[in-house]
Amino acid sequence: MAQTIAVLDFGSQYTQVIARRIRECHVYSKIYHFSTPVATLRAEGVIGIILSGGPSSVFAKEAPLPDQAIFTMGVPVLGICYGLQLMGHLLDGRVAKSTHREYGHGTLHIQKPGRLFAQLPKKLRVWNSHGDRLIKLPPGFQAIGTTENSEYAAIEDRPRNFYGIQFHPEVFHTERGIDVYQNFLFGVCGAKRNWTMKNFIDHTVAGIRTKVGPGRVLLGLSGGVDSSVAAALIHRAIGKQLTCVFVDNGLLRLGERAQVEALYKKHFRIDVRVVDAAELFLRRLKGVSEPEQKRKIIGRTFVEVFEKSLKTIGHADFLGQGTLYPDVIESVAIGNNPAALIKTHHNVGGLPARMKLQLLEPLRELFKDEVRIVGAKLGLPREVVWRQPFPGPGLGVRVMGEISKDRLDILRKADAILQEEMMASGTYWKVWQSFCVFLPVKTVGVVGDERNYAWVIAVRVVESIDAMTADWARLPYDLLQKISSRITNEVRGVSRVVLDISSKPPATIEWE
Ligand code: XMP
């Protein structure tokens, strides 16, 4: 990219949100480790720098510091929260240590709109979360906004294009926060609006063609958003040089394999090889009930089946993968920054190295919301683009205890009813995940005049932003009633439906 806004990450939980907000303004933004040398930033076409917030204090012994040459590099700098304090500290102002944090809503009184607050009202509700504060301006700076607790809640050094704000414009609680970013991007940095998903597609398609040349690409299609969009994008670039492998591991949902075949093979005319390995997976899983062991067996068997499929497909040069930007950001682990703790699930770990394939990861630069836009632009249907997450080990981690074909079939039928009702009521699109879990517990029910001793199905529906925390969705009783009565009436072998009302934490989203 010719112009980049660098976000130097000092460990804020909002760092990724800052980069996303900038990209929403159609400007390319990238997250860098806080210590990235200026030479690197220059080489990458950085036209403006944002110093993120962070949990540290500038007084801490190990306080994270940037390459100080950023202040003589000649590009605008915007310090947010800890970023503002860093500017105060490093540019000869004074920061006062504080024993308590200011957290929550405040009112920013804009004294001087200048470029940063151009076109904004004189008073703004803003979100604060900081301990230390600036008590003396660095030379060359002046205050442009104040809050109840801070004389220097917003500062500028107009000739050098340095700005500092104590509040967080990237969070939803800050009024008109996006305007603050736009003013910085367009009014201060002179950025162009050229980061669009159409440009991304054109640029990436050309890049894939150059990289792959006459080579062949192999891609494991799971039906999830990331691998689907990666497949559609690579296919647009190189057509028949792409071969996708879809492994039926016997742990798929009802009709899933047929849907994949209909969409990718028939509609997109992608060369998709469906490998039916259900029997092998179920044989290996027989008698296994420990969740981690199940995951290992499923992962290992997948790699084996995938590798074997190469023999019939023939030589390949590249392995296509739907890796996203959050997976490649080098997260800064300071304090309790949750971004540094995200659990990544490596479902195909180690595969490329063993297969001696080069990696082709066309979505490496994108956030999930951008991947969805790309998917829609490439013609993927809403059901794929907005599909709920589904774990790599599939229903294998949703049948509690030992897995068998009978149990999987019961779960598949119950789950299909749940999805049908979620779709019919439009609720499917509003929640993070909705699924059924098979419980290996038998309870008594009555069918007609007879007692029926049968299994229990749990319904799990959660709301979440990023899967790190989740809350159980408050579904309407009528909808729950319909789901429950349909499952107990239509699925043989189920006598009872229960609802999971646990949040994460302390529970997890999946049951295993
Ligand atoms: P938990 O259960 O940890 O799940 O709250 C968080 C998110 O991750 C998904 N998940 C998995 N995804 N392989 C995956 O690809 C796995 O082994 C796996 N386990 C959980 C889960 O569906 C939820 O979205």
GROMACS .gro file of C-alpha atoms in nm, residues 274-451:
model
  178
  274VAL     CA    1  -1.492  -3.413  -0.177
  275VAL     CA    2  -1.314  -3.677   0.025
  276ASP     CA    3  -1.547  -3.907   0.214
  277ALA     CA    4  -1.355  -4.005   0.525
  278ALA     CA    5  -1.646  -4.031   0.769
  279GLU     CA    6  -1.588  -4.396   0.842
  280LEU     CA    7  -1.219  -4.349   0.918
  281PHE     CA    8  -1.285  -4.061   1.158
  282LEU     CA    9  -1.560  -4.246   1.342
  283ARG     CA   10  -1.351  -4.560   1.367
  284ARG     CA   11  -1.065  -4.366   1.523
  285LEU     CA   12  -1.299  -4.187   1.762
  286LYS     CA   13  -1.463  -4.505   1.883
  287GLY     CA   14  -1.444  -4.537   2.261
  288VAL     CA   15  -1.287  -4.191   2.304
  289SER     CA   16  -1.467  -3.945   2.527
  290GLU     CA   17  -1.195  -3.707   2.653
  291PRO     CA   18  -1.237  -3.374   2.467
  292GLU     CA   19  -0.869  -3.293   2.403
  293GLN     CA   20  -0.806  -3.645   2.282
  294LYS     CA   21  -1.100  -3.616   2.044
  295ARG     CA   22  -0.961  -3.288   1.909
  296LYS     CA   23  -0.617  -3.443   1.858
  297ILE     CA   24  -0.754  -3.745   1.676
  298ILE     CA   25  -0.973  -3.528   1.454
  299GLY     CA   26  -0.685  -3.288   1.377
  300ARG     CA   27  -0.436  -3.564   1.305
  301THR     CA   28  -0.677  -3.760   1.088
  302PHE     CA   29  -0.763  -3.447   0.894
  303VAL     CA   30  -0.399  -3.381   0.810
  304GLU     CA   31  -0.352  -3.742   0.707
  305VAL     CA   32  -0.659  -3.747   0.482
  306PHE     CA   33  -0.569  -3.412   0.333
  307GLU     CA   34  -0.213  -3.522   0.255
  308LYS     CA   35  -0.334  -3.845   0.103
  309SER     CA   36  -0.577  -3.661  -0.121
  310LEU     CA   37  -0.277  -3.489  -0.282
  311LYS     CA   38  -0.180  -3.821  -0.435
  312THR     CA   39  -0.491  -3.827  -0.651
  313ILE     CA   40  -0.484  -3.455  -0.719
  314GLY     CA   41  -0.122  -3.449  -0.825
  315HIS     CA   42   0.150  -3.195  -0.772
  316ALA     CA   43   0.074  -2.862  -0.605
  317ASP     CA   44   0.302  -2.565  -0.537
  318PHE     CA   45   0.100  -2.359  -0.294
  319LEU     CA   46  -0.129  -2.417   0.000
  320GLY     CA   47  -0.406  -2.159   0.016
  321GLN     CA   48  -0.523  -2.059   0.362
  322GLY     CA   49  -0.781  -1.817   0.500
  323THR     CA   50  -0.550  -1.664   0.763
  324LEU     CA   51  -0.679  -1.323   0.881
  325TYR     CA   52  -0.503  -1.012   1.007
  326PRO     CA   53  -0.578  -1.065   1.379
  327ASP     CA   54  -0.395  -1.402   1.352
  328VAL     CA   55  -0.075  -1.237   1.231
  329ILE     CA   56  -0.057  -0.925   1.445
  330GLU     CA   57   0.228  -0.955   1.685
  331SER     CA   58   0.025  -0.882   1.996
  332VAL     CA   59   0.181  -0.684   2.276
  333ALA     CA   60   0.132  -0.861   2.605
  334ILE     CA   61   0.124  -0.587   2.865
  335GLY     CA   62  -0.103  -0.607   3.167
  336ASN     CA   63  -0.427  -0.786   3.095
  337ASN     CA   64  -0.463  -0.697   2.729
  338PRO     CA   65  -0.712  -0.964   2.615
  339ALA     CA   66  -0.593  -0.940   2.254
  340ALA     CA   67  -0.273  -1.110   2.365
  341LEU     CA   68  -0.465  -1.401   2.510
  342ILE     CA   69  -0.691  -1.494   2.221
  343LYS     CA   70  -0.696  -1.868   2.182
  344THR     CA   71  -0.615  -1.962   1.828
  345HIS     CA   72  -0.734  -2.294   1.704
  346HIS     CA   73  -0.484  -2.443   1.466
  347ASN     CA   74  -0.689  -2.694   1.280
  348VAL     CA   75  -0.431  -2.757   1.009
  349GLY     CA   76  -0.118  -2.685   1.211
  350GLY     CA   77   0.213  -2.790   1.062
  351LEU     CA   78   0.061  -2.889   0.731
  352PRO     CA   79   0.245  -2.661   0.486
  353ALA     CA   80   0.593  -2.734   0.622
  354ARG     CA   81   0.543  -3.109   0.600
  355MET     CA   82   0.396  -3.088   0.255
  356LYS     CA   83   0.674  -2.860   0.132
  357LEU     CA   84   0.423  -2.612  -0.002
  358GLN     CA   85   0.450  -2.236  -0.012
  359LEU     CA   86   0.175  -2.053   0.168
  360LEU     CA   87  -0.077  -1.839  -0.014
  361GLU     CA   88  -0.274  -1.630   0.235
  362PRO     CA   89  -0.464  -1.362   0.045
  363LEU     CA   90  -0.667  -1.246   0.347
  364ARG     CA   91  -0.369  -1.185   0.577
  365GLU     CA   92  -0.427  -0.813   0.569
  366LEU     CA   93  -0.799  -0.820   0.647
  367PHE     CA   94  -1.019  -0.798   0.952
  368LYS     CA   95  -1.321  -1.028   0.963
  369ASP     CA   96  -1.568  -0.754   0.871
  370GLU     CA   97  -1.358  -0.675   0.563
  371VAL     CA   98  -1.347  -1.043   0.468
  372ARG     CA   99  -1.726  -1.045   0.471
  373ILE     CA  100  -1.742  -0.745   0.238
  374VAL     CA  101  -1.494  -0.913   0.001
  375GLY     CA  102  -1.702  -1.234   0.012
  376ALA     CA  103  -2.020  -1.046  -0.075
  377LYS     CA  104  -1.844  -0.861  -0.360
  378LEU     CA  105  -1.723  -1.194  -0.499
  379GLY     CA  106  -2.082  -1.318  -0.508
  380LEU     CA  107  -2.088  -1.549  -0.208
  381PRO     CA  108  -2.440  -1.577  -0.062
  382ARG     CA  109  -2.545  -1.430   0.273
  383GLU     CA  110  -2.559  -1.779   0.429
  384VAL     CA  111  -2.184  -1.813   0.373
  385VAL     CA  112  -2.075  -1.453   0.433
  386TRP     CA  113  -2.266  -1.423   0.761
  387ARG     CA  114  -2.239  -1.786   0.866
  388GLN     CA  115  -2.196  -1.840   1.236
  389PRO     CA  116  -1.859  -1.979   1.350
  390PHE     CA  117  -1.837  -2.358   1.357
  391PRO     CA  118  -1.552  -2.539   1.534
  392GLY     CA  119  -1.295  -2.726   1.327
  393PRO     CA  120  -1.368  -3.057   1.508
  394GLY     CA  121  -1.735  -3.005   1.417
  395LEU     CA  122  -2.002  -3.205   1.594
  396GLY     CA  123  -1.721  -3.410   1.747
  397VAL     CA  124  -1.709  -3.157   2.031
  398ARG     CA  125  -2.088  -3.128   2.049
  399VAL     CA  126  -2.162  -3.492   2.121
  400MET     CA  127  -2.061  -3.519   2.484
  401GLY     CA  128  -1.875  -3.833   2.573
  402GLU     CA  129  -1.836  -4.109   2.320
  403ILE     CA  130  -1.922  -4.033   1.958
  404SER     CA  131  -2.128  -4.268   1.747
  405LYS     CA  132  -2.313  -4.237   1.419
  406ASP     CA  133  -2.650  -4.276   1.598
  407ARG     CA  134  -2.573  -3.995   1.838
  408LEU     CA  135  -2.445  -3.775   1.557
  409ASP     CA  136  -2.762  -3.838   1.356
  410ILE     CA  137  -2.982  -3.739   1.649
  411LEU     CA  138  -2.776  -3.425   1.704
  412ARG     CA  139  -2.784  -3.337   1.332
  413LYS     CA  140  -3.164  -3.359   1.320
  414ALA     CA  141  -3.211  -3.155   1.636
  415ASP     CA  142  -2.957  -2.896   1.522
  416ALA     CA  143  -3.123  -2.862   1.180
  417ILE     CA  144  -3.455  -2.783   1.352
  418LEU     CA  145  -3.287  -2.522   1.571
  419GLN     CA  146  -3.121  -2.357   1.269
  420GLU     CA  147  -3.447  -2.364   1.072
  421GLU     CA  148  -3.635  -2.186   1.350
  422MET     CA  149  -3.351  -1.940   1.410
  423MET     CA  150  -3.352  -1.853   1.039
  424ALA     CA  151  -3.731  -1.837   1.010
  425SER     CA  152  -3.750  -1.591   1.299
  426GLY     CA  153  -3.453  -1.390   1.170
  427THR     CA  154  -3.275  -1.453   1.503
  428TYR     CA  155  -2.994  -1.652   1.339
  429TRP     CA  156  -2.839  -1.330   1.203
  430LYS     CA  157  -2.858  -1.148   1.534
  431VAL     CA  158  -2.669  -1.392   1.756
  432TRP     CA  159  -2.308  -1.506   1.758
  433GLN     CA  160  -2.376  -1.879   1.760
  434SER     CA  161  -2.674  -2.111   1.795
  435PHE     CA  162  -2.636  -2.486   1.817
  436CYS     CA  163  -2.746  -2.805   1.987
  437VAL     CA  164  -2.542  -3.032   2.209
  438PHE     CA  165  -2.606  -3.405   2.254
  439LEU     CA  166  -2.602  -3.512   2.620
  440PRO     CA  167  -2.537  -3.879   2.691
  441VAL     CA  168  -2.803  -3.881   2.962
  442LYS     CA  169  -3.129  -4.070   2.939
  443THR     CA  170  -3.444  -3.931   3.092
  444VAL     CA  171  -3.803  -4.047   3.095
  445GLY     CA  172  -4.070  -3.896   2.874
  446VAL     CA  173  -4.418  -3.991   2.765
  447VAL     CA  174  -4.516  -4.056   2.405
  448GLY     CA  175  -4.887  -4.132   2.371
  449ASP     CA  176  -4.955  -4.367   2.659
  450GLU     CA  177  -4.606  -4.507   2.668
  451ARG     CA  178  -4.304  -4.419   2.868
   0.00000   0.00000   0.00000
